[in-house]
GROMACS .gro file of N, CA and C in nm:
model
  213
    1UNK      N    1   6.087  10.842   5.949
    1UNK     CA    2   6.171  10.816   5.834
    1UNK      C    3   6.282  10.920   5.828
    2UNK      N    4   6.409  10.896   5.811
    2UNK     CA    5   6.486  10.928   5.754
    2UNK      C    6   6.527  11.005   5.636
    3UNK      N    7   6.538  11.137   5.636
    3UNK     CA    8   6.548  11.246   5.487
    3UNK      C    9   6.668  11.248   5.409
    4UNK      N   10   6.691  11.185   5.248
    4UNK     CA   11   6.790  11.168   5.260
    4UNK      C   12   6.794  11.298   5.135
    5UNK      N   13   6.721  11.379   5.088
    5UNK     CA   14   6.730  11.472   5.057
    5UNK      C   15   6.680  11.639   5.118
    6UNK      N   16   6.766  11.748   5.126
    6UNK     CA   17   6.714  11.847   5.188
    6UNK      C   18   6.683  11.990   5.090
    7UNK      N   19   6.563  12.035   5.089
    7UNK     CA   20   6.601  12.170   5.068
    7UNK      C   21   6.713  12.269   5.105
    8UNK      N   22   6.738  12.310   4.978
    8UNK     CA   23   6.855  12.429   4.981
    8UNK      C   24   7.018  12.352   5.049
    9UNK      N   25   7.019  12.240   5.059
    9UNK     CA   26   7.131  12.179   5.110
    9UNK      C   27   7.164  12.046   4.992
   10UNK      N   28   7.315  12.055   4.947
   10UNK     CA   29   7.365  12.005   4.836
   10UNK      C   30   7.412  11.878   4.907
   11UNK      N   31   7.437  11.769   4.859
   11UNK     CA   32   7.528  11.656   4.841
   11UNK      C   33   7.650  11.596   4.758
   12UNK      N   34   7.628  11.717   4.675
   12UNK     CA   35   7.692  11.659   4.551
   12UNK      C   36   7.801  11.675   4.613
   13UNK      N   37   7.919  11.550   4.516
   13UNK     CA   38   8.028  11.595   4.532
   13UNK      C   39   8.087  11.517   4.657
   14UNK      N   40   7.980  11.425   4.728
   14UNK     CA   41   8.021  11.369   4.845
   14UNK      C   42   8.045  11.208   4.799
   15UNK      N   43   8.116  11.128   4.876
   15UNK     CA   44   8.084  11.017   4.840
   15UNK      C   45   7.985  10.961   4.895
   16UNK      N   46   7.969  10.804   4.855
   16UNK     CA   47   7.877  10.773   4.928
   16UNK      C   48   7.853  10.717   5.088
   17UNK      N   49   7.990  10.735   5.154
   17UNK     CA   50   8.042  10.739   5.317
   17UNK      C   51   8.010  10.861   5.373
   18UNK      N   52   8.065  10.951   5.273
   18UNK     CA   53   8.027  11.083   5.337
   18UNK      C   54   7.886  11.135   5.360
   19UNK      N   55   7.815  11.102   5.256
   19UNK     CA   56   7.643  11.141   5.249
   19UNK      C   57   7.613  11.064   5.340
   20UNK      N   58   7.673  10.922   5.391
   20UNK     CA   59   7.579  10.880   5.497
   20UNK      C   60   7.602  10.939   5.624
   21UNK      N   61   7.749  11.005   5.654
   21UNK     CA   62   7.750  11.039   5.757
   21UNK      C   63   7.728  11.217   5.785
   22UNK      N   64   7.688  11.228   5.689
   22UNK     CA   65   7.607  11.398   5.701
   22UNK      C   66   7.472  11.373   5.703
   23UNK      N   67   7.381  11.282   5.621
   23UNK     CA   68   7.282  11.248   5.644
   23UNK      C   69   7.279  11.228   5.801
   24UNK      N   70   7.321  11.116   5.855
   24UNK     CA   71   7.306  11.066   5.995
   24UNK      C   72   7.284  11.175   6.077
   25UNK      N   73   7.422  11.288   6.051
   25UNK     CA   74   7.440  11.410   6.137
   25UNK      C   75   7.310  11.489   6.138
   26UNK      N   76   7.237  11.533   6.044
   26UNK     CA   77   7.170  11.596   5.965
   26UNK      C   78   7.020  11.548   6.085
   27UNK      N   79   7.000  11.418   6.018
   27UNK     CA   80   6.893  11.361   6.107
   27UNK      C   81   6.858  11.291   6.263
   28UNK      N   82   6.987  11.332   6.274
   28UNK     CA   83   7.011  11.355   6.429
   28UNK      C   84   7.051  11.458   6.524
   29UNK      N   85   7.087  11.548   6.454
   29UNK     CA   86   7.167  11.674   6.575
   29UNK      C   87   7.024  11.778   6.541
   30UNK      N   88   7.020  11.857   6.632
   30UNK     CA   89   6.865  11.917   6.687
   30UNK      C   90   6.965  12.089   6.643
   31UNK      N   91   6.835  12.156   6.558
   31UNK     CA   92   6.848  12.296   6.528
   31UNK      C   93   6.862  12.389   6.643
   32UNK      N   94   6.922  12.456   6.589
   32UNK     CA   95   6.894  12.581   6.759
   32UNK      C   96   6.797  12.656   6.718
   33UNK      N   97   6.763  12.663   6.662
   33UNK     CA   98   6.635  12.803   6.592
   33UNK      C   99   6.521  12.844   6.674
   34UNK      N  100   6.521  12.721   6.770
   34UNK     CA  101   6.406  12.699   6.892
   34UNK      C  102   6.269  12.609   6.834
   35UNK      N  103   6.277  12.565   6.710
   35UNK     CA  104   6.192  12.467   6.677
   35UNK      C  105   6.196  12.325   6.722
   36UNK      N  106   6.258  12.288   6.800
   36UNK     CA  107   6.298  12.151   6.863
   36UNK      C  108   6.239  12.060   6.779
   37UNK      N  109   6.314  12.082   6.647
   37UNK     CA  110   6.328  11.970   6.540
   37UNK      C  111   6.454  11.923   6.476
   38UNK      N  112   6.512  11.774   6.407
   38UNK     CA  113   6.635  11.805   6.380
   38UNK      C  114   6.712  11.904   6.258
   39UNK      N  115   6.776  11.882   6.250
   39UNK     CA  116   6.862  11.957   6.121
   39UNK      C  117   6.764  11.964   6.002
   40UNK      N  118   6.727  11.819   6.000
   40UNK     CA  119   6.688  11.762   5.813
   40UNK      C  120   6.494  11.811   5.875
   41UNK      N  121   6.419  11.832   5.982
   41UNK     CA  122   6.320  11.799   5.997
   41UNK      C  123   6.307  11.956   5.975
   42UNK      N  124   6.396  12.061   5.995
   42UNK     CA  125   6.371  12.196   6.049
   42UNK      C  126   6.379  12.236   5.910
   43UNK      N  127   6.448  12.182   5.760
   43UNK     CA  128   6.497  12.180   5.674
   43UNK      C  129   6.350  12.145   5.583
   44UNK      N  130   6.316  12.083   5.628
   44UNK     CA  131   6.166  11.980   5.519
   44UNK      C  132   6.074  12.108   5.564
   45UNK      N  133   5.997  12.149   5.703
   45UNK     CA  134   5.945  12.219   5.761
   45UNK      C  135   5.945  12.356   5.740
   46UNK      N  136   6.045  12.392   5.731
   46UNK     CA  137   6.050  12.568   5.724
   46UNK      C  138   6.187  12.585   5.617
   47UNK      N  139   6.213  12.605   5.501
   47UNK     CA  140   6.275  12.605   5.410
   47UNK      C  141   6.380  12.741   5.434
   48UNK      N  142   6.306  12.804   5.509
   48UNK     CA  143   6.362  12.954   5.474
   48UNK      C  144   6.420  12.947   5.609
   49UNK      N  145   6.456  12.902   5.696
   49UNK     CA  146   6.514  12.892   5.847
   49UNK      C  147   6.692  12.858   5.818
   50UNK      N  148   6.706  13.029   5.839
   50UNK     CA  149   6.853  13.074   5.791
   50UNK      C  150   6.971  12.959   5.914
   51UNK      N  151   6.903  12.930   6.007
   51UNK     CA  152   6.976  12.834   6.088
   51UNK      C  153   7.030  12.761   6.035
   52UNK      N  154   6.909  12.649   6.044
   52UNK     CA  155   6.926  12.520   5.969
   52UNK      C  156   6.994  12.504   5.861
   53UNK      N  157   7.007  12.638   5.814
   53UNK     CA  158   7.075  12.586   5.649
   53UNK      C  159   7.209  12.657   5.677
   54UNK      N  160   7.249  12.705   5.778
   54UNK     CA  161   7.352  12.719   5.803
   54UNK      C  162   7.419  12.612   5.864
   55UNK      N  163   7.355  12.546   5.966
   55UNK     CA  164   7.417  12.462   6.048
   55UNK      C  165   7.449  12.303   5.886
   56UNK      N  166   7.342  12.313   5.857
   56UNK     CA  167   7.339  12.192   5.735
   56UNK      C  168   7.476  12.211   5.676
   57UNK      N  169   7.511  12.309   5.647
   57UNK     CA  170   7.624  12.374   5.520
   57UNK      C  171   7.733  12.332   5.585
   58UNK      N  172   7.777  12.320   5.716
   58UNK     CA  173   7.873  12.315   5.803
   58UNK      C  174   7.880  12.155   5.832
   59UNK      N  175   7.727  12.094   5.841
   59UNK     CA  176   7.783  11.997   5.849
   59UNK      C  177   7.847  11.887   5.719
   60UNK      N  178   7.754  11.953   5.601
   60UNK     CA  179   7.804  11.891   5.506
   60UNK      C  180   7.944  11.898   5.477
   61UNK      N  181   7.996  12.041   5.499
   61UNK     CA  182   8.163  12.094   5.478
   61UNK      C  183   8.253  12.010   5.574
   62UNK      N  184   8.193  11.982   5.696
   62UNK     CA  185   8.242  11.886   5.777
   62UNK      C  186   8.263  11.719   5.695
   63UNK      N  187   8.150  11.678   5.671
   63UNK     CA  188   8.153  11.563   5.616
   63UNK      C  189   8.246  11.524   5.482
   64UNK      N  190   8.226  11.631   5.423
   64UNK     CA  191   8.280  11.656   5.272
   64UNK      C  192   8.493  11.637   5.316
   65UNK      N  193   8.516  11.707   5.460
   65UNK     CA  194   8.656  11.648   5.468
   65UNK      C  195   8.703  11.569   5.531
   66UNK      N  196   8.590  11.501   5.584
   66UNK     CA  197   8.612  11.365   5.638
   66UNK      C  198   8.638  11.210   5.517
   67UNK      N  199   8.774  11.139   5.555
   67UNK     CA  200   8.777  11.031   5.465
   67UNK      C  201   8.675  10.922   5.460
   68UNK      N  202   8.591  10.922   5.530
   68UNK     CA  203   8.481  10.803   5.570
   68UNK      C  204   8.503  10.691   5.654
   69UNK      N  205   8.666  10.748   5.719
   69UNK     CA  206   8.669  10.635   5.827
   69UNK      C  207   8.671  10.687   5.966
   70UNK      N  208   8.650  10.568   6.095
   70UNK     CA  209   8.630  10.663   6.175
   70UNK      C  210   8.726  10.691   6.244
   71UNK      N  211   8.761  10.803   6.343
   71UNK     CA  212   8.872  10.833   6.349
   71UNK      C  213   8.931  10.805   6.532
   0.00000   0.00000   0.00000
């Protein structure tokens, strides 16, 4: 399943194009932390994994200036 909420990682403020495509990102691109889990799995799992919630933040900031189309 698919996480469409994360610890310590916000949505607000996104639309609803954008949340899907940070979600997507989120639950598909793999942490470096060395847990070979994704973004959102490393996120549910270990809360405090300064990675993940870095990489999350970036991708949301990513998503957040994306118009929702593709480019």
């Amino acid at each position: 399943a698919h996480a469409t909420e994360l610890p310590g990682v916000s949505l607000a403020g996104l639309t609803d194009a954008q949340k899907k495509v940070a979600l997507h990102r989120l639950n598909a691109e793999n942490c470096t932390c060395g847990c070979n889990l994704t973004l959102a799995q490393c996120r549910i799992n270990d809360t405090t994994c300064p990675v993940s919630l870095k990489i999350a933040a970036q991708v949301v900031k990513e998503a957040a200036q994306n118009d929702g189309k593709s480019q």
